CSV table of C-alpha atoms in Angstrom, one decimal:
chain,number,residue,atom,x,y,z
A,1,MET,CA,31.2,-74.9,170.7
A,2,THR,CA,31.2,-71.3,171.6
A,3,ILE,CA,28.5,-69.5,173.6
A,4,ARG,CA,28.7,-65.8,174.3
A,5,ILE,CA,26.5,-63.8,176.7
A,6,GLY,CA,25.0,-60.6,175.4
A,7,THR,CA,22.2,-58.2,176.4
A,8,ASN,CA,19.5,-56.1,174.9
A,9,PRO,CA,19.3,-52.4,175.7
A,10,ILE,CA,15.7,-52.6,176.8
A,11,GLY,CA,16.7,-52.9,180.4
A,12,TRP,CA,18.0,-49.4,180.1
A,13,SER,CA,15.7,-48.0,177.4
A,14,ASN,CA,12.5,-49.7,176.0
A,15,ASP,CA,11.9,-49.7,172.2
A,16,ASP,CA,8.1,-50.5,172.6
A,17,LEU,CA,7.6,-47.7,175.1
A,18,PRO,CA,10.4,-45.1,174.6
A,19,SER,CA,9.3,-43.2,177.8
A,20,LEU,CA,10.8,-46.0,179.8
A,21,GLY,CA,14.4,-45.0,180.1
A,22,GLY,CA,14.0,-42.3,177.5
A,23,ASP,CA,16.5,-40.0,179.4
A,24,THR,CA,19.2,-42.6,179.7
A,25,PRO,CA,22.1,-41.8,177.3
A,26,LEU,CA,23.3,-44.5,174.9
A,27,ALA,CA,26.8,-44.2,176.3
A,28,THR,CA,25.5,-45.0,179.8
A,29,CYS,CA,23.7,-48.1,178.5
A,30,LEU,CA,26.8,-49.4,176.7
A,31,ALA,CA,29.2,-48.6,179.5
A,32,GLU,CA,27.0,-50.3,182.1
A,33,ALA,CA,26.4,-53.3,179.9
A,34,ARG,CA,30.1,-53.8,179.7
A,35,GLN,CA,30.6,-53.3,183.4
A,36,ALA,CA,28.0,-56.0,184.1
A,37,GLY,CA,30.1,-58.4,182.1
A,38,PHE,CA,28.4,-58.6,178.7
A,39,GLU,CA,30.4,-59.2,175.5
A,40,GLY,CA,27.8,-57.9,173.0
A,41,ILE,CA,24.5,-56.0,172.7
A,42,GLU,CA,21.5,-56.0,170.4
A,43,GLN,CA,20.2,-52.9,168.7
A,44,GLY,CA,18.0,-50.3,170.4
A,45,HIS,CA,16.2,-47.3,169.1
A,46,LYS,CA,19.0,-44.9,170.3
A,47,PHE,CA,21.7,-46.7,168.2
A,48,PRO,CA,23.0,-45.1,165.1
A,49,ARG,CA,21.9,-46.9,161.9
A,50,GLU,CA,25.0,-46.1,159.8
A,51,PRO,CA,27.9,-48.6,160.2
A,52,ALA,CA,30.7,-46.2,160.9
A,53,ALA,CA,28.7,-44.2,163.4
A,54,LEU,CA,27.5,-47.4,165.1
A,55,ARG,CA,31.1,-48.7,165.4
A,56,ALA,CA,32.2,-45.4,166.9
A,57,ALA,CA,29.4,-45.6,169.4
A,58,LEU,CA,30.3,-49.1,170.4
A,59,ALA,CA,34.1,-48.6,170.5
A,60,PRO,CA,34.5,-47.2,174.0
A,61,SER,CA,32.7,-50.2,175.6
A,62,GLY,CA,34.3,-52.8,173.4
A,63,LEU,CA,30.9,-54.5,172.9
A,64,ASP,CA,30.1,-56.5,169.8
A,65,PHE,CA,26.9,-55.8,167.8
A,66,ILE,CA,24.8,-58.9,168.0
A,67,SER,CA,21.8,-58.2,165.8
A,68,GLY,CA,18.7,-56.1,165.5
A,69,TRP,CA,14.9,-56.5,165.5
A,70,TYR,CA,13.1,-56.3,162.1
A,71,SER,CA,9.3,-55.8,162.0
A,72,ALA,CA,7.9,-57.7,159.0
A,73,ALA,CA,4.6,-57.4,157.2
A,74,LEU,CA,4.5,-60.7,155.3
A,75,LEU,CA,0.7,-60.9,155.9
A,76,GLN,CA,0.3,-57.8,153.7
A,77,ARG,CA,3.1,-58.1,151.1
A,78,ASP,CA,5.0,-60.7,149.2
A,79,ALA,CA,8.7,-61.8,149.8
A,80,THR,CA,10.0,-59.5,147.1
A,81,ALA,CA,8.4,-56.4,148.7
A,82,GLU,CA,9.6,-57.6,152.1
A,83,LEU,CA,13.2,-58.0,151.0
A,84,ALA,CA,13.1,-54.5,149.5
A,85,ALA,CA,11.8,-53.0,152.7
A,86,MET,CA,14.4,-54.8,154.9
A,87,ARG,CA,17.4,-53.9,152.6
A,88,PRO,CA,18.7,-51.0,154.8
A,89,HIS,CA,18.5,-53.2,157.9
A,90,LEU,CA,20.0,-56.2,156.3
A,91,ASP,CA,22.9,-54.1,155.0
A,92,LEU,CA,23.6,-52.7,158.4
A,93,LEU,CA,23.6,-56.2,160.0
A,94,ARG,CA,26.0,-57.5,157.2
A,95,ALA,CA,28.3,-54.5,157.6
A,96,MET,CA,28.5,-55.1,161.4
A,97,GLY,CA,29.3,-58.8,160.9
A,98,CYS,CA,26.0,-60.1,162.4
A,99,LYS,CA,25.1,-63.8,161.8
A,100,VAL,CA,21.4,-63.5,162.6
A,101,MET,CA,18.4,-61.2,162.0
A,102,VAL,CA,15.8,-61.0,164.7
A,103,PHE,CA,12.5,-61.2,162.7
A,104,ALA,CA,8.9,-61.0,163.7
A,105,GLU,CA,5.6,-60.4,161.9
A,106,THR,CA,4.1,-57.2,163.2
A,107,SER,CA,1.6,-56.1,160.5
A,108,ASN,CA,-1.3,-56.8,162.8
A,109,ALA,CA,0.4,-57.0,166.2
A,110,ILE,CA,-0.9,-55.2,169.3
A,111,HIS,CA,2.1,-55.5,171.7
A,112,GLY,CA,2.9,-51.8,171.1
A,113,ASP,CA,-0.6,-50.6,171.8
A,114,GLN,CA,-1.1,-49.8,175.5
A,115,SER,CA,-4.8,-49.5,175.1
A,116,ARG,CA,-5.4,-53.1,173.9
A,117,PRO,CA,-5.5,-56.1,176.2
A,118,LEU,CA,-3.5,-59.2,175.2
A,119,SER,CA,-6.7,-61.1,174.8
A,120,GLN,CA,-7.2,-59.1,171.5
A,121,ARG,CA,-4.0,-60.4,170.0
A,122,PRO,CA,-4.2,-61.6,166.3
A,123,VAL,CA,-4.7,-65.2,165.5
A,124,LEU,CA,-3.9,-66.5,162.0
A,125,GLU,CA,-6.4,-68.8,160.4
A,126,ALA,CA,-5.2,-72.3,159.5
A,127,ALA,CA,-5.7,-71.7,155.8
A,128,ARG,CA,-3.2,-68.7,155.8
A,129,TRP,CA,-0.2,-70.5,157.4
A,130,PRO,CA,1.1,-72.2,154.2
A,131,GLU,CA,1.4,-68.9,152.3
A,132,PHE,CA,2.7,-67.1,155.3
A,133,GLY,CA,5.4,-69.8,155.7
A,134,ARG,CA,6.2,-69.9,152.0
A,135,ARG,CA,6.8,-66.1,151.9
A,136,MET,CA,8.9,-66.3,155.1
A,137,THR,CA,11.0,-69.1,153.7
A,138,GLN,CA,11.6,-67.2,150.5
A,139,VAL,CA,12.9,-64.2,152.6
A,140,ALA,CA,15.0,-66.5,154.8
A,141,ASP,CA,16.6,-68.2,151.8
A,142,ALA,CA,17.5,-64.8,150.3
A,143,VAL,CA,18.9,-63.5,153.6
A,144,LEU,CA,20.9,-66.6,154.2
A,145,ALA,CA,22.4,-66.4,150.8
A,146,GLU,CA,23.9,-63.1,152.0
A,147,GLY,CA,25.3,-64.7,155.2
A,148,VAL,CA,22.6,-63.8,157.7
A,149,ARG,CA,20.2,-66.3,159.3
A,150,LEU,CA,16.6,-65.3,159.9
A,151,VAL,CA,15.6,-66.2,163.5
A,152,TYR,CA,11.9,-65.8,164.2
A,153,HIS,CA,11.0,-64.1,167.5
A,154,HIS,CA,7.7,-65.5,168.9
A,155,HIS,CA,6.2,-62.6,170.9
A,156,MET,CA,3.3,-61.7,173.1
A,157,GLY,CA,0.6,-59.7,171.3
A,158,THR,CA,1.6,-61.0,167.8
A,159,VAL,CA,0.5,-63.7,165.4
A,160,VAL,CA,3.1,-66.1,166.7
A,161,GLN,CA,2.6,-66.3,170.5
A,162,SER,CA,1.3,-69.7,171.6
A,163,GLU,CA,2.8,-73.1,171.4
A,164,ALA,CA,0.4,-74.0,168.6
A,165,ASP,CA,1.5,-70.8,166.7
A,166,ILE,CA,5.2,-71.8,167.1
A,167,ASP,CA,4.4,-75.3,165.9
A,168,ALA,CA,2.5,-74.0,162.9
A,169,LEU,CA,5.3,-71.6,162.1
A,170,MET,CA,8.0,-74.3,162.1
A,171,ALA,CA,5.8,-76.7,160.2
A,172,SER,CA,5.1,-74.2,157.4
A,173,THR,CA,8.6,-72.9,156.9
A,174,GLY,CA,11.7,-74.4,155.4
A,175,PRO,CA,15.1,-75.1,157.1
A,176,SER,CA,16.4,-71.6,156.4
A,177,VAL,CA,14.0,-70.3,159.0
A,178,HIS,CA,15.2,-70.8,162.5
A,179,LEU,CA,13.5,-70.1,165.8
A,180,LEU,CA,14.6,-67.5,168.3
A,181,LEU,CA,13.8,-69.2,171.6
A,182,ASP,CA,12.6,-66.5,174.1
A,183,THR,CA,12.1,-68.1,177.5
A,184,GLY,CA,9.9,-65.3,178.9
A,185,HIS,CA,7.6,-65.0,175.9
A,186,ALA,CA,7.4,-68.8,175.7
A,187,VAL,CA,6.2,-69.2,179.3
A,188,TRP,CA,3.7,-66.3,179.2
A,189,GLY,CA,2.4,-67.5,175.8
A,190,GLY,CA,1.7,-70.9,177.3
A,191,SER,CA,4.7,-72.9,176.1
A,192,ASP,CA,7.4,-74.8,178.1
A,193,PRO,CA,10.7,-73.4,176.8
A,194,ALA,CA,12.5,-76.6,177.8
A,195,THR,CA,10.1,-78.6,175.5
A,196,LEU,CA,10.6,-76.1,172.7
A,197,ALA,CA,14.3,-76.4,173.1
A,198,LEU,CA,14.1,-80.2,172.9
A,199,HIS,CA,11.7,-80.3,170.0
A,200,TYR,CA,13.4,-77.6,167.8
A,201,ARG,CA,17.0,-77.8,169.0
A,202,GLU,CA,18.3,-78.3,165.4
A,203,ARG,CA,16.5,-75.1,164.3
A,204,ILE,CA,17.1,-72.8,167.2
A,205,GLY,CA,19.5,-70.1,166.0
A,206,HIS,CA,19.3,-67.5,168.8
A,207,VAL,CA,18.3,-67.4,172.5
A,208,HIS,CA,16.8,-64.7,174.6
A,209,THR,CA,16.7,-65.4,178.3
A,210,LYS,CA,14.3,-63.3,180.3
A,211,ASP,CA,12.6,-64.5,183.5
A,212,ILE,CA,8.9,-64.0,184.4
A,213,ARG,CA,7.3,-63.0,187.7
A,214,ALA,CA,4.4,-65.5,188.0
A,215,ASP,CA,2.4,-63.3,190.3
A,216,VAL,CA,2.5,-60.3,187.9
A,217,ARG,CA,1.6,-62.5,185.0
A,218,ALA,CA,-1.4,-63.9,186.9
A,219,ARG,CA,-2.6,-60.4,187.7
A,220,SER,CA,-2.2,-59.4,184.0
A,221,ASP,CA,-4.0,-62.4,182.7
A,222,ALA,CA,-6.9,-62.0,185.3
A,223,ALA,CA,-7.3,-58.3,184.7
A,224,GLY,CA,-6.8,-58.3,180.9
A,225,TRP,CA,-3.8,-55.9,180.9
A,226,SER,CA,-2.0,-54.8,177.7
A,227,PHE,CA,1.5,-56.1,177.1
A,228,LEU,CA,3.0,-52.7,177.9
A,229,ASP,CA,1.1,-52.3,181.1
A,230,SER,CA,2.3,-55.7,182.1
A,231,VAL,CA,5.9,-54.7,181.4
A,232,ILE,CA,5.5,-51.6,183.4
A,233,ALA,CA,4.2,-53.7,186.3
A,234,GLY,CA,7.3,-55.9,186.2
A,235,VAL,CA,6.1,-59.1,184.5
A,236,TYR,CA,9.6,-59.7,183.1
A,237,THR,CA,12.9,-59.7,185.0
A,238,VAL,CA,16.4,-61.1,184.5
A,239,PRO,CA,17.3,-64.8,184.8
A,240,GLY,CA,17.1,-66.1,188.4
A,241,ASP,CA,14.7,-63.4,189.6
A,242,GLY,CA,11.5,-65.2,188.5
A,243,SER,CA,10.0,-68.6,188.1
A,244,ILE,CA,11.8,-70.2,185.1
A,245,ASP,CA,14.2,-73.2,185.4
A,246,PHE,CA,16.9,-72.1,183.1
A,247,VAL,CA,19.2,-75.1,183.6
A,248,ARG,CA,16.4,-77.4,182.4
A,249,VAL,CA,16.0,-75.3,179.3
A,250,LEU,CA,19.7,-75.0,178.5
A,251,ARG,CA,20.3,-78.7,179.0
A,252,ASN,CA,18.1,-79.3,176.1
A,253,LEU,CA,20.4,-77.3,173.8
A,254,PRO,CA,23.6,-79.4,174.2
A,255,ASP,CA,25.0,-78.4,170.7
A,256,TYR,CA,23.9,-74.8,170.7
A,257,ALA,CA,26.6,-72.3,169.6
A,258,GLY,CA,26.0,-68.5,169.4
A,259,TRP,CA,24.7,-65.7,171.5
A,260,VAL,CA,22.6,-66.1,174.6
A,261,VAL,CA,21.0,-62.7,175.3
A,262,ILE,CA,19.6,-61.4,178.6
A,263,GLU,CA,16.5,-59.2,178.5
A,264,ALA,CA,14.5,-57.8,181.3
A,265,GLU,CA,12.0,-55.2,179.8
A,266,GLN,CA,11.6,-53.5,183.1
A,267,ASP,CA,11.0,-49.9,184.1
A,268,PRO,CA,14.5,-48.6,184.8
A,269,ALA,CA,13.0,-46.2,187.3
A,270,LYS,CA,11.9,-49.2,189.4
A,271,ALA,CA,14.6,-51.7,188.6
A,272,ASN,CA,18.2,-50.2,188.5
A,273,PRO,CA,19.5,-51.4,185.1
A,274,LEU,CA,23.1,-52.0,186.2
A,275,GLN,CA,22.0,-53.9,189.3
A,276,TYR,CA,19.7,-56.2,187.4
A,277,ALA,CA,22.1,-56.6,184.5
A,278,THR,CA,24.8,-57.7,186.9
A,279,LEU,CA,22.5,-60.1,188.7
A,280,GLY,CA,21.3,-61.6,185.4
A,281,TYR,CA,24.8,-62.0,184.0
A,282,ARG,CA,26.0,-63.8,187.2
A,283,ASN,CA,23.0,-66.0,187.3
A,284,LEU,CA,23.0,-67.0,183.6
A,285,SER,CA,26.8,-67.7,183.7
A,286,GLY,CA,26.1,-70.1,186.5
A,287,TYR,CA,23.2,-71.8,184.7
A,288,LEU,CA,25.2,-72.2,181.5
A,289,ALA,CA,28.0,-73.9,183.5
A,290,GLU,CA,25.6,-76.1,185.4
A,291,ALA,CA,24.0,-77.2,182.1
A,292,GLY,CA,27.5,-78.1,180.8
A,293,LEU,CA,27.5,-75.4,178.1
A,294,ARG,CA,30.2,-73.1,179.4
């Protein structure tokens, strides 16, 4: 069993709100990620999207390329059209040796709209889940045939946010669809990540570990903030700096092998990326050891 600790560049530069860390050079992000101890990194909007250029950008840091987010529109198009749209992204992941694709339905999502409160997030009618799941399974089967596993990222402000949404997703899809367990999105969406880990451990193919500041979440929920306003206010942080019991979560994944990725989604002007990345790496390393996984 091998577990490797990676990171996502959004602690340095945010994809959903590029003004956060927009002036941070990619080289700085990569060098500091390595300095903090990470072995790999997921894709960010500043990364080259051509394999040779991406390898060249990563080479000085020695970081592996873990995966990259894909925004799907399966509520609006069938599996054939989705596969055609994702082809450039899938080809990049395959060329870089990635084993998973981070996948989320965003055709009606509001997480990138700073003007809309999370209370307006989309909810899928029960009658639409079977077809949505069938299309996703078709995509996942085709992607897996090319050596890449589809891992679905439940996310605030999207059609898969709550525990009921996650359960519906897993029930309506086949075994080729795995779950990306994101601790921060789980807690904020009303789920217990330890329960999700226990229930879906056989189909969890990727893990994102971000912590949540309960006081900021409570203010966001009470005032009806948007996802991005909540991020700017500091709702998320690195493991060990919030309220989540990570050892409890990790103990429910005894056979997990793959990447465990730290995210923070903080404003780098308020939370020094290297400082928080180093703190998160140290804390997560300890939690993995305490859970008997490393």
